PDB file of C-alpha atoms and ligand atoms in Angstrom:
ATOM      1  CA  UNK A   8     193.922 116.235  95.574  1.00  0.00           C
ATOM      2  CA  UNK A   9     191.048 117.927  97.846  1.00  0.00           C
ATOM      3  CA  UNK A  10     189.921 115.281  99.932  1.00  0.00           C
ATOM      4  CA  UNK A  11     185.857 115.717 100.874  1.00  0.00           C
ATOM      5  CA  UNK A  12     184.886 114.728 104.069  1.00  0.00           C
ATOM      6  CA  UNK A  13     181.306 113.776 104.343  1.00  0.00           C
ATOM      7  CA  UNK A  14     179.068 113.159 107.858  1.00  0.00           C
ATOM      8  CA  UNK A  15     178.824 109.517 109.022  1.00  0.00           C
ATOM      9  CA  UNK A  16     177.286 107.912 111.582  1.00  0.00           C
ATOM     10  CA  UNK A  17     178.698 105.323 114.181  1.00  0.00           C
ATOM     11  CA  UNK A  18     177.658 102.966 117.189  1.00  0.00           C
ATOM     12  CA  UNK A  19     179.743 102.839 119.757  1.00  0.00           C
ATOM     13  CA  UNK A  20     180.072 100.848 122.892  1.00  0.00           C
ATOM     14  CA  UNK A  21     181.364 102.357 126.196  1.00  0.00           C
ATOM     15  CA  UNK A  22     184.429  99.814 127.658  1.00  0.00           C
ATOM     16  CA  UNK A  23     182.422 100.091 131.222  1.00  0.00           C
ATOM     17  CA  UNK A  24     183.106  96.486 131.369  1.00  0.00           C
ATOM     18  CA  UNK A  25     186.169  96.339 129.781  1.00  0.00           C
ATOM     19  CA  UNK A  26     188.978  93.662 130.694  1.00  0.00           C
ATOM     20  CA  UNK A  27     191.138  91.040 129.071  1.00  0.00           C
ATOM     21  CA  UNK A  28     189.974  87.949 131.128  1.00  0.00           C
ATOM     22  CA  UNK A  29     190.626  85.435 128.605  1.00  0.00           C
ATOM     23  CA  UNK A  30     192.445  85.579 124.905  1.00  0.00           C
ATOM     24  CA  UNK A  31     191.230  84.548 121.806  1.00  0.00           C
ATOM     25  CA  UNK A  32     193.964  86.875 119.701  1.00  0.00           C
ATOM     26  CA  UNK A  33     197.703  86.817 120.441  1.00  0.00           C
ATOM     27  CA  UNK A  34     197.691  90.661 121.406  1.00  0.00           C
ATOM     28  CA  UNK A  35     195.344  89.624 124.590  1.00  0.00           C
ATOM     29  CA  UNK A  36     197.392  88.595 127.792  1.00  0.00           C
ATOM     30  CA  UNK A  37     195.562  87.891 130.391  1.00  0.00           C
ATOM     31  CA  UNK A  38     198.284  88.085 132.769  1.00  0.00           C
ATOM     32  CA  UNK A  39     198.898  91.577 131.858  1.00  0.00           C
ATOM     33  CA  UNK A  40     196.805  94.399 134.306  1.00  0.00           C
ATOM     34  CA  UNK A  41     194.224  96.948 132.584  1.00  0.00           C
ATOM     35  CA  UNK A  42     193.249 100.013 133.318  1.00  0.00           C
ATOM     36  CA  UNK A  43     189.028  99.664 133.197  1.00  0.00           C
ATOM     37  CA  UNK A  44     189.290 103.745 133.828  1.00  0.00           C
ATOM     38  CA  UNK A  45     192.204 104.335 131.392  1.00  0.00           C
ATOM     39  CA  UNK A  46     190.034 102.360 128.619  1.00  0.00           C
ATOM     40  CA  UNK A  47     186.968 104.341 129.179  1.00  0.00           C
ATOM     41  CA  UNK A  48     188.774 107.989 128.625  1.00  0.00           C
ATOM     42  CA  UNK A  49     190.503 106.834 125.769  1.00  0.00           C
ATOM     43  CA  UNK A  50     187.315 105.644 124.362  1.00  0.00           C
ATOM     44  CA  UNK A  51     185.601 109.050 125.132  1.00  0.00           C
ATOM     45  CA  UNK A  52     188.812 110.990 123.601  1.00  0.00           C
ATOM     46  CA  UNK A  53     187.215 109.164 120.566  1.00  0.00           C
ATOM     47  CA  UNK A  54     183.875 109.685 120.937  1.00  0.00           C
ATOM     48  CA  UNK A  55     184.022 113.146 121.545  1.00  0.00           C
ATOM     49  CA  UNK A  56     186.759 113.680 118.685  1.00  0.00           C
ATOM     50  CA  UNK A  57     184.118 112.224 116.102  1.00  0.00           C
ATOM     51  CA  UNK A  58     181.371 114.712 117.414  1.00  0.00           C
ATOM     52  CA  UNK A  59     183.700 117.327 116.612  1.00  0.00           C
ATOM     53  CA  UNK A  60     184.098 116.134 113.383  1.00  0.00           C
ATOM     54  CA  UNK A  61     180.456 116.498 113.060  1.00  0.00           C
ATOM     55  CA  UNK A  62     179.210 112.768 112.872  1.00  0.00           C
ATOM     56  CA  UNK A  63     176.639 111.197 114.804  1.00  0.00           C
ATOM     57  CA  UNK A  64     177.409 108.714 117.192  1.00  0.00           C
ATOM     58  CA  UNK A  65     174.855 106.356 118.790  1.00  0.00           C
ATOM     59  CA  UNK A  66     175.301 104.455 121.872  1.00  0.00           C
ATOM     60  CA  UNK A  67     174.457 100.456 122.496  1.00  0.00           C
ATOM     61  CA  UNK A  68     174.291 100.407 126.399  1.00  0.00           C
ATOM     62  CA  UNK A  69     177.180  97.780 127.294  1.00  0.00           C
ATOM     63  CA  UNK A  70     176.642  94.554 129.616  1.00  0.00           C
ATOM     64  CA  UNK A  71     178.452  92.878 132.321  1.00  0.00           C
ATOM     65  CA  UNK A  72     180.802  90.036 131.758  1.00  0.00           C
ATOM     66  CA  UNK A  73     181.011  90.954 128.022  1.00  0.00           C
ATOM     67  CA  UNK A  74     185.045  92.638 128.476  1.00  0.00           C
ATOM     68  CA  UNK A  75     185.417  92.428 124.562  1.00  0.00           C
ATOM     69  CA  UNK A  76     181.863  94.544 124.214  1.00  0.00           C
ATOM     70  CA  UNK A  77     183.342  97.896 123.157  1.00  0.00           C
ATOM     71  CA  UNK A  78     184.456  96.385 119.902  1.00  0.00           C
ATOM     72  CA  UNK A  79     181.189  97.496 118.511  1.00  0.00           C
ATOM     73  CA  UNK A  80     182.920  96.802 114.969  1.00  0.00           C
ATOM     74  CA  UNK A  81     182.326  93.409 115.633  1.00  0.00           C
ATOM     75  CA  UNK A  82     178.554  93.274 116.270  1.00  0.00           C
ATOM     76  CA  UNK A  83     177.172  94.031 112.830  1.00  0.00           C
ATOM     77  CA  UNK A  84     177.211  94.839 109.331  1.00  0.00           C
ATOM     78  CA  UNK A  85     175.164  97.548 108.192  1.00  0.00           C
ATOM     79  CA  UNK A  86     174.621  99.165 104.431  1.00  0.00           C
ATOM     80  CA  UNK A  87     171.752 100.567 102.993  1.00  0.00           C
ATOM     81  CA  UNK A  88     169.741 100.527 106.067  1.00  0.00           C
ATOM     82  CA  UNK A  89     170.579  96.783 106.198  1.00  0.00           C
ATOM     83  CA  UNK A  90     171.306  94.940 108.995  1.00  0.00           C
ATOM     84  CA  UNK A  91     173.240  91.327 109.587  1.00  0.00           C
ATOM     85  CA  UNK A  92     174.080  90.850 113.329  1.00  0.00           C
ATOM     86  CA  UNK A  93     177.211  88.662 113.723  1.00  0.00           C
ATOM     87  CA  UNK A  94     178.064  85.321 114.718  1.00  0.00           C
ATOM     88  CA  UNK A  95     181.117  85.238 116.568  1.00  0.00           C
ATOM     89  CA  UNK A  96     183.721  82.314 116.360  1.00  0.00           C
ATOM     90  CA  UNK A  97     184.528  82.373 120.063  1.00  0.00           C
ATOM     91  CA  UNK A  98     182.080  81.310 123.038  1.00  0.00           C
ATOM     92  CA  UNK A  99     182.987  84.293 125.502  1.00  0.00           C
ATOM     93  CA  UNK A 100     181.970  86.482 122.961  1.00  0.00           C
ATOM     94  CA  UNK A 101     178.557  84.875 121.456  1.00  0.00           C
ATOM     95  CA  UNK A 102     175.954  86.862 123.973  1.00  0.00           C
ATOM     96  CA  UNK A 103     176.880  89.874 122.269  1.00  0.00           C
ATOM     97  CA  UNK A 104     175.433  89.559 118.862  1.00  0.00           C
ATOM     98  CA  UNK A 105     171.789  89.448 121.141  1.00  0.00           C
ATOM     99  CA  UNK A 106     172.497  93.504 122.361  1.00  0.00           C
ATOM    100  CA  UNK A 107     172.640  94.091 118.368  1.00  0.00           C
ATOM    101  CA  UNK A 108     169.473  92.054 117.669  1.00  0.00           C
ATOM    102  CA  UNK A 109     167.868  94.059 120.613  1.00  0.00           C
ATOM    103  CA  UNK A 110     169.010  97.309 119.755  1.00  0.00           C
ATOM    104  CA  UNK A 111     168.527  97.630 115.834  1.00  0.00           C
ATOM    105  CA  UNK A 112     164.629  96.866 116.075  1.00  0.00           C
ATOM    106  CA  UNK A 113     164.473  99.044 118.964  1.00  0.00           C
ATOM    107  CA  UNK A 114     165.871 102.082 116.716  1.00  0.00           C
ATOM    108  CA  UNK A 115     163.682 101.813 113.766  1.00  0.00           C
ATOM    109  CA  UNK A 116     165.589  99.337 112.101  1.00  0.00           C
ATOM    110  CA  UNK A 117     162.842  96.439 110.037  1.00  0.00           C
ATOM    111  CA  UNK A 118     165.236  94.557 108.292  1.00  0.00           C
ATOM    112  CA  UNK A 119     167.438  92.880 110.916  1.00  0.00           C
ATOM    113  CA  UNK A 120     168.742  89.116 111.159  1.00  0.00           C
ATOM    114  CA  UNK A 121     171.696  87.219 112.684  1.00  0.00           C
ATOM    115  CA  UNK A 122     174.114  85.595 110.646  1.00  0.00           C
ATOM    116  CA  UNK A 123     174.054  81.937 110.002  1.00  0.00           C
ATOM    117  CA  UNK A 124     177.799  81.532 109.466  1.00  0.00           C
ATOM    118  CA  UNK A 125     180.610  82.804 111.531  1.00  0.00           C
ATOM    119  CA  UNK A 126     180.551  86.524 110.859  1.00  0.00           C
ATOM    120  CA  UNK A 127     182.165  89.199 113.235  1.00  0.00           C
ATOM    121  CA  UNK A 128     180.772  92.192 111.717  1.00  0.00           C
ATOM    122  CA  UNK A 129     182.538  95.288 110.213  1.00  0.00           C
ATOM    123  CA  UNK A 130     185.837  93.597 111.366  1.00  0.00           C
ATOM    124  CA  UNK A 131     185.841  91.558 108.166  1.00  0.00           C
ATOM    125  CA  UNK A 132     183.497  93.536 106.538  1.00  0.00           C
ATOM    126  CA  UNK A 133     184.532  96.802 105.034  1.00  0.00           C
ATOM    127  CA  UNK A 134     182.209  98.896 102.388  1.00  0.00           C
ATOM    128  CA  UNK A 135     184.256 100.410  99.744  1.00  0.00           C
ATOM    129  CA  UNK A 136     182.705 101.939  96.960  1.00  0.00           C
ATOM    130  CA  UNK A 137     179.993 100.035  95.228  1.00  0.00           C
ATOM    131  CA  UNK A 138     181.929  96.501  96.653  1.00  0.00           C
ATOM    132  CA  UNK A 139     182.328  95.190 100.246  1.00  0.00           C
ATOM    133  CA  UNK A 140     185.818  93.835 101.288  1.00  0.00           C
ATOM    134  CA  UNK A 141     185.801  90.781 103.407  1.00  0.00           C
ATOM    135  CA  UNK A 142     188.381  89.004 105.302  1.00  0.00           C
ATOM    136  CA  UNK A 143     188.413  85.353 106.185  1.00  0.00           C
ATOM    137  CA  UNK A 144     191.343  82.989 107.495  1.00  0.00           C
ATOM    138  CA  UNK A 145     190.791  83.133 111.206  1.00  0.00           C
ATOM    139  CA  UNK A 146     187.095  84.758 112.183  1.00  0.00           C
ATOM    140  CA  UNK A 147     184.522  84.892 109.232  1.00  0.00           C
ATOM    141  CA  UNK A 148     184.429  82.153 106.988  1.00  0.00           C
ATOM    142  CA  UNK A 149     184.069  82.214 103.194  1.00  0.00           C
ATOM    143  CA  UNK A 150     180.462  80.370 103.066  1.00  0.00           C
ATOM    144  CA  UNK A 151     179.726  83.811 105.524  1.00  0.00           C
ATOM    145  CA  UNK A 152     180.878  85.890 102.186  1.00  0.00           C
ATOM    146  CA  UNK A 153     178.105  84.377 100.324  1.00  0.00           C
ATOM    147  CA  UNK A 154     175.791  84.995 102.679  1.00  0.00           C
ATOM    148  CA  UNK A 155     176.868  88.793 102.874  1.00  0.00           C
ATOM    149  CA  UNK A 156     176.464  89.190  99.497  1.00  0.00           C
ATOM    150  CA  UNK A 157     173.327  87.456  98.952  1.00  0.00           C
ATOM    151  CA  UNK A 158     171.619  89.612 102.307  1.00  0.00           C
ATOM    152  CA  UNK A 159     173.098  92.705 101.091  1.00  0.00           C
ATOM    153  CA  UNK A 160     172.540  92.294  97.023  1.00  0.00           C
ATOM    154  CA  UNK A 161     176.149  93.634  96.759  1.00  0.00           C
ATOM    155  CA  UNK A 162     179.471  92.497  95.067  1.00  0.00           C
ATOM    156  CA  UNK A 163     181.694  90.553  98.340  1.00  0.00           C
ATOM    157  CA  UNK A 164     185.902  90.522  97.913  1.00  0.00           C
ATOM    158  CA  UNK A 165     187.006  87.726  99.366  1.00  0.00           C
ATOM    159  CA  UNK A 166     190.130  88.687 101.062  1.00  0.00           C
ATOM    160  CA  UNK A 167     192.582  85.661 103.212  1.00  0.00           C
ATOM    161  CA  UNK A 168     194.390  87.029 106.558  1.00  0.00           C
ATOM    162  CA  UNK A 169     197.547  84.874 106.748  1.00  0.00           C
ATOM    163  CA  UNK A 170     199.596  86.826 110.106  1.00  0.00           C
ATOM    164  CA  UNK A 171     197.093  85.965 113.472  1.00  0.00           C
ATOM    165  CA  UNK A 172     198.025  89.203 114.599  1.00  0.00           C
ATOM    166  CA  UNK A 173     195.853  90.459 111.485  1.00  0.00           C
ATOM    167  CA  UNK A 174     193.217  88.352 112.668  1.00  0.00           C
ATOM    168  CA  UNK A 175     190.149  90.553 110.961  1.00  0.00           C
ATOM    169  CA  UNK A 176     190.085  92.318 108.175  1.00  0.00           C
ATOM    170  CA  UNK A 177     190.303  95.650 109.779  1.00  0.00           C
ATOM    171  CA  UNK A 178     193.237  94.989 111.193  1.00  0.00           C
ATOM    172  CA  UNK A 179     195.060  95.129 107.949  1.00  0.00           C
ATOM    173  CA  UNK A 180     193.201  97.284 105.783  1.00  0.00           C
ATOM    174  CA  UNK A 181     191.484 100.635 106.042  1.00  0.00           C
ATOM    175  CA  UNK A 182     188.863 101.973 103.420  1.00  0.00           C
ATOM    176  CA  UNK A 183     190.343 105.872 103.039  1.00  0.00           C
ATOM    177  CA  UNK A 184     187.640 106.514 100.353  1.00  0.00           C
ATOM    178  CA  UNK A 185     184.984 105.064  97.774  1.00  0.00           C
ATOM    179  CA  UNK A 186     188.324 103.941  95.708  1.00  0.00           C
ATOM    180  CA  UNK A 187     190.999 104.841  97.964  1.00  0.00           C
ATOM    181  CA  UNK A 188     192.432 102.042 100.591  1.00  0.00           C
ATOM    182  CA  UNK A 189     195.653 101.588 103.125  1.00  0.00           C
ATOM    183  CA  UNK A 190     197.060  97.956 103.742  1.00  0.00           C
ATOM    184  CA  UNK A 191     199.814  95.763 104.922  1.00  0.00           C
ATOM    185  CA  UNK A 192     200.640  93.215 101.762  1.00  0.00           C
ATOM    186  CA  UNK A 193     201.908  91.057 104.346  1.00  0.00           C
ATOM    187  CA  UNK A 194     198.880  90.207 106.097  1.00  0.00           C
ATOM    188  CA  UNK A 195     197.479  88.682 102.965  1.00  0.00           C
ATOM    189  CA  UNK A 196     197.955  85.499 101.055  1.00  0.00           C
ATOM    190  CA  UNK A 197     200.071  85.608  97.784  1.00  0.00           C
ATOM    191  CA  UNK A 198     196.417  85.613  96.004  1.00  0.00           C
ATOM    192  CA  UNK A 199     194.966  88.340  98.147  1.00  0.00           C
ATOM    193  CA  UNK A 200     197.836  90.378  97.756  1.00  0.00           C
ATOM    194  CA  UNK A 201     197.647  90.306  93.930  1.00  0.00           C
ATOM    195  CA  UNK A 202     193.736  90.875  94.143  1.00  0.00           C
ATOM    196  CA  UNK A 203     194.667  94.330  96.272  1.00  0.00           C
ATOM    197  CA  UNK A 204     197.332  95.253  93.593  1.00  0.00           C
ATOM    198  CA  UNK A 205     194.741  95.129  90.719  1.00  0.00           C
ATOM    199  CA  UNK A 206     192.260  96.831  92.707  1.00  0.00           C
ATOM    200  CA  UNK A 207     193.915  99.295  94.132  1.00  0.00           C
ATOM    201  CA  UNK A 208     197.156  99.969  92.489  1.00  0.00           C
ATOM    202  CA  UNK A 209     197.473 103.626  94.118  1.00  0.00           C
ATOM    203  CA  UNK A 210     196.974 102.063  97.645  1.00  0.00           C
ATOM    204  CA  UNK A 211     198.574 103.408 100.893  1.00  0.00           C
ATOM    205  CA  UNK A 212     201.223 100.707 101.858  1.00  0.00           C
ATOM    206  CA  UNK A 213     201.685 100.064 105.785  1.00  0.00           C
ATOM    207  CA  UNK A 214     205.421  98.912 107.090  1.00  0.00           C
ATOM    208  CA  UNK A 215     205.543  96.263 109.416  1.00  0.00           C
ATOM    209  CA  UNK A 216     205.922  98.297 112.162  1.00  0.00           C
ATOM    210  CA  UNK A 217     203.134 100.532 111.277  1.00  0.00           C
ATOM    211  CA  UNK A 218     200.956  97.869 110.814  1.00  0.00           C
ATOM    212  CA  UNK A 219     202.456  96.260 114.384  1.00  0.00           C
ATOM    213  CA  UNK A 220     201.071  99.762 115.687  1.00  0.00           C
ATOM    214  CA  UNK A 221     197.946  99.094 114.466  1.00  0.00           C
ATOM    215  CA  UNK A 222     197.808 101.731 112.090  1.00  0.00           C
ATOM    216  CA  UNK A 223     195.506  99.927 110.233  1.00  0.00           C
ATOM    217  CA  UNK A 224     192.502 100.190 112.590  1.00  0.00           C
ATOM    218  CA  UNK A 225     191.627 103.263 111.148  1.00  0.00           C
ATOM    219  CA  UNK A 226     188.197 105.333 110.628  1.00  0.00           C
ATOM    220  CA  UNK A 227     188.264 107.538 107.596  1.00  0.00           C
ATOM    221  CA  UNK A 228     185.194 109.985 106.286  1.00  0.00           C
ATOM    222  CA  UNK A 229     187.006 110.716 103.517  1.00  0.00           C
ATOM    223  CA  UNK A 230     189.025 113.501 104.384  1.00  0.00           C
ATOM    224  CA  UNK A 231     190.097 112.707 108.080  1.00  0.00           C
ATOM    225  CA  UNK A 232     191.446 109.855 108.913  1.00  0.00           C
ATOM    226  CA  UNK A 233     191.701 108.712 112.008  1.00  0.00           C
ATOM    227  CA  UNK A 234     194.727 106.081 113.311  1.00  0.00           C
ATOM    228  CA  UNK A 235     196.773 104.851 116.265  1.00  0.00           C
ATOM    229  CA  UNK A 236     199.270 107.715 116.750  1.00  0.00           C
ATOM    230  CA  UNK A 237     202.641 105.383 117.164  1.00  0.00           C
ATOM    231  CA  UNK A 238     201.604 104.554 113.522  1.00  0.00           C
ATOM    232  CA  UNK A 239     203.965 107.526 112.362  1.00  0.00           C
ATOM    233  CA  UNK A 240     205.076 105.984 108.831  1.00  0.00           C
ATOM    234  CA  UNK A 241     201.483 106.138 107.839  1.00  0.00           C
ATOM    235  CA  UNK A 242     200.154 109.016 109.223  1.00  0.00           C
ATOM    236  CA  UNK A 243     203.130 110.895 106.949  1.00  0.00           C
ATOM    237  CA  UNK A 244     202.043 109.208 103.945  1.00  0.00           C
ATOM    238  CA  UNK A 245     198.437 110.314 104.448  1.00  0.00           C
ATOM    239  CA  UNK A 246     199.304 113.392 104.402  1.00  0.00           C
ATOM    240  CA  UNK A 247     200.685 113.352 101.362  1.00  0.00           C
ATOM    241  CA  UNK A 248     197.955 111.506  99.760  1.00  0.00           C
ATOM    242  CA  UNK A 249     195.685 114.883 100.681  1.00  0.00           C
ATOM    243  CA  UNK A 250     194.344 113.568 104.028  1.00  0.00           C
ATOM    244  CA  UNK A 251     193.826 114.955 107.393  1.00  0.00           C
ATOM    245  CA  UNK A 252     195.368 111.835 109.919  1.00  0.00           C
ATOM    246  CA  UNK A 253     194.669 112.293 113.650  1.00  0.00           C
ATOM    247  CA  UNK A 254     196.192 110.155 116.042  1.00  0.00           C
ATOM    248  CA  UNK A 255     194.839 109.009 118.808  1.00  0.00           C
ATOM    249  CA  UNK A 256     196.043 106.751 121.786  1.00  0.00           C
ATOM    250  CA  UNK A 257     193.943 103.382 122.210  1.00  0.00           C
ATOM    251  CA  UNK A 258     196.901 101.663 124.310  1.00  0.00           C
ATOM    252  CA  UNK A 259     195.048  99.826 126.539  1.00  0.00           C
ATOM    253  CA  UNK A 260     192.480  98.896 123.914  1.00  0.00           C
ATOM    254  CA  UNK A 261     195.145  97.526 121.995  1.00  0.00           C
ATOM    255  CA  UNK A 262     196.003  95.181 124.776  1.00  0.00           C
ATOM    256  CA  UNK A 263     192.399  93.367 124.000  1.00  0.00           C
ATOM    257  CA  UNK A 264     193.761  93.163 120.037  1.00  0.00           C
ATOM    258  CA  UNK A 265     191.951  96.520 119.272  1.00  0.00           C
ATOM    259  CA  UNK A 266     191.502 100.486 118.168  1.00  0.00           C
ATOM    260  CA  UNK A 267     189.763 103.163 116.485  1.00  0.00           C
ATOM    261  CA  UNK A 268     187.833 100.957 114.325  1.00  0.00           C
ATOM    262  CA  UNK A 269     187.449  98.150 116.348  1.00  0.00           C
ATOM    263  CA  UNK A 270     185.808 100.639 118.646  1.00  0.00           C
ATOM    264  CA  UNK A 271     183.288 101.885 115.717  1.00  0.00           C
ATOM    265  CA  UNK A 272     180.433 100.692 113.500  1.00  0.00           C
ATOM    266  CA  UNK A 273     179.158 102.333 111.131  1.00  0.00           C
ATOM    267  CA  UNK A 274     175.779 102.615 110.286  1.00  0.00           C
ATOM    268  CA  UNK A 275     176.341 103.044 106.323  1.00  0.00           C
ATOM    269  CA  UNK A 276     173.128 104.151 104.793  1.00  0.00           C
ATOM    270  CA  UNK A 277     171.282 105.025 106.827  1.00  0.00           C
ATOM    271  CA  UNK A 278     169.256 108.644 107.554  1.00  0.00           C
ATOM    272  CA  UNK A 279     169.463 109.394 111.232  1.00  0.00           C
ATOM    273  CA  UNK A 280     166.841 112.127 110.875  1.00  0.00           C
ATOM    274  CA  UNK A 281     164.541 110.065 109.235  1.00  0.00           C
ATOM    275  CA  UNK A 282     164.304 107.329 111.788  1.00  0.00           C
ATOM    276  CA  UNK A 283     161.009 107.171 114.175  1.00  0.00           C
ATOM    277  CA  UNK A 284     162.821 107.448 117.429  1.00  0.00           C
ATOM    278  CA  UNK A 285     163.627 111.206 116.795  1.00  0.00           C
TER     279      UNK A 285
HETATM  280  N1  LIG B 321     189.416  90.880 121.717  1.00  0.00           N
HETATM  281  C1  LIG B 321     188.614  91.069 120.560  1.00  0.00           C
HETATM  282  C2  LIG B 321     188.595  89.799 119.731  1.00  0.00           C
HETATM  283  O1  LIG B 321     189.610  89.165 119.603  1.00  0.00           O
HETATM  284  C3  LIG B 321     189.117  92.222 119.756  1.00  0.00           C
HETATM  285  C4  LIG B 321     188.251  92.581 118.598  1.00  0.00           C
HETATM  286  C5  LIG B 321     188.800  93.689 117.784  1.00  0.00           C
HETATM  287  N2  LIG B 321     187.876  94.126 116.816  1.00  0.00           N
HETATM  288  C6  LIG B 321     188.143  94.355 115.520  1.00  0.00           C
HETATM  289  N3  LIG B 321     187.220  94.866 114.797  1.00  0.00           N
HETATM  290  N4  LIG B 321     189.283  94.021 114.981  1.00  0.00           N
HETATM  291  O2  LIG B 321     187.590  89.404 119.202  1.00  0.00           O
END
């Protein structure tokens, strides 16, 4: 099958801050040194790789004493030229949704607003098709679902996260294409799992150790899809499923509990070249 690739656009958020000062995930060790410097050129590896690919990427300037900023995944959900900012379950991580309400506004965005319920953005939120995919168990909540829906006017898939290394939703599921998704049945309850089945009964299936690799935290646009290298199970099956994987190396992301996605919002819906700032 030919697999289309079609332009997207993505905010990202350079790790100049970047550190794992406290932990609020079980990947994040505090204990354990990081490379500020070796964060920053991975995240411009990625950057620059999805220029190549010919999407846009916009920058939200990053701010001090916010290590967990470059996650941009986590500061919003955005379809149709919608925008909810998040509300994060953890303290240390709270001042961030207030770059998001800044910076939409600022970049010809009118319908912006903050989420009432705990809601941490594309990393339990995940547009597929004509549906959104949510996650809840450890970050968003299920009453955050409903609001979701109701905001966006658009069909919300509850989805519960059972491992805590799966902690969000993008963690242990990738949307590949409108209909097309990867997963790892284990990070889902026995309900979830069945959902996914129905759903998607051609699904990509991640190992353990694939999904342990974070092969999950993956950024598709349709054709290319691109994953944690070390996640080498998956990246074969791609292929054979007709699409283009990349890998990249996020390793000292990964020691804050993230990668590719974590690292990417995207801006679903909206027309760059239509906005009043250009
Ligand atoms: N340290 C961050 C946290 O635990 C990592 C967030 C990863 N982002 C993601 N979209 N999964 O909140």
């Amino acid at each position: 099958m030919e697999r289309v690739a079609t332009p997207r656009h993505y905010l990202m958020v350079r790790p100049t801050y970047f550190d794992v000062v406290y932990s609020i995930n079980p990947w994040m060790n505090p204990e354990k040194p990081t490379s500020t410097r070796l964060a920053i050129a991975q995240w411009e590896w990625l950057r620059d790789l999805f220029a190549d690919l010919g999407h846009e990427v916009d920058l939200l300037p990053p701010r001090p004493g916010l290590p967990d900023m470059v996650f941009a995944a986590n500061g919003a959900t955005v379809m149709n030229g919608r925008v909810l900012v998040a509300r994060f379950r953890d303290s240390q991580r709270a001042a961030e949704s207030d770059a998001y309400l800044e910076w939409f506004p600022a970049h010809g965005y009118t319908d912006v607003r903050q989420a009432r319920w705990v809601n941490e953005g594309e990393g339990d939120y995940l547009a597929a098709g004509s549906v959104i995919l949510a996650g809840t168990g450890f970050r968003s909540t299920p009453r955050a679902h409903r609001e979701t829906e109701e905001y966006f006017g658009v069909p919300v898939i509850g989805l519960t996260l059972v491992d805590p290394r799966f902690y969000h939703l993008d963690t242990a599921l990738a949307v590949l294409a409108d209909d097309t998704v990867m997963y790892h049945p284990e990070a889902f309850s026995a309900e979830s799992r069945e959902r996914l089945a129905e759903l998607y009964p051609d699904a990509v299936l991640a190992t353990a150790a694939d999904a342990a690799a974070f092969g999950l935290n993956a950024v598709s646009d349709g054709r290319h899809v691109v994953l944690p290298q070390a996640a080498t199970g998956l990246i074969g099956k791609l292929r054979e499923h007709g699409f283009e994987p990349i890998g990249a190396d996020m390793s000292e992301l990964l020691k804050a509990g993230g990668s590719v996605k974590c690292c990417t919002l995207e801006l679903h819906g909206t027309v760059p070249a239509a906005r009043p700032d250009r």
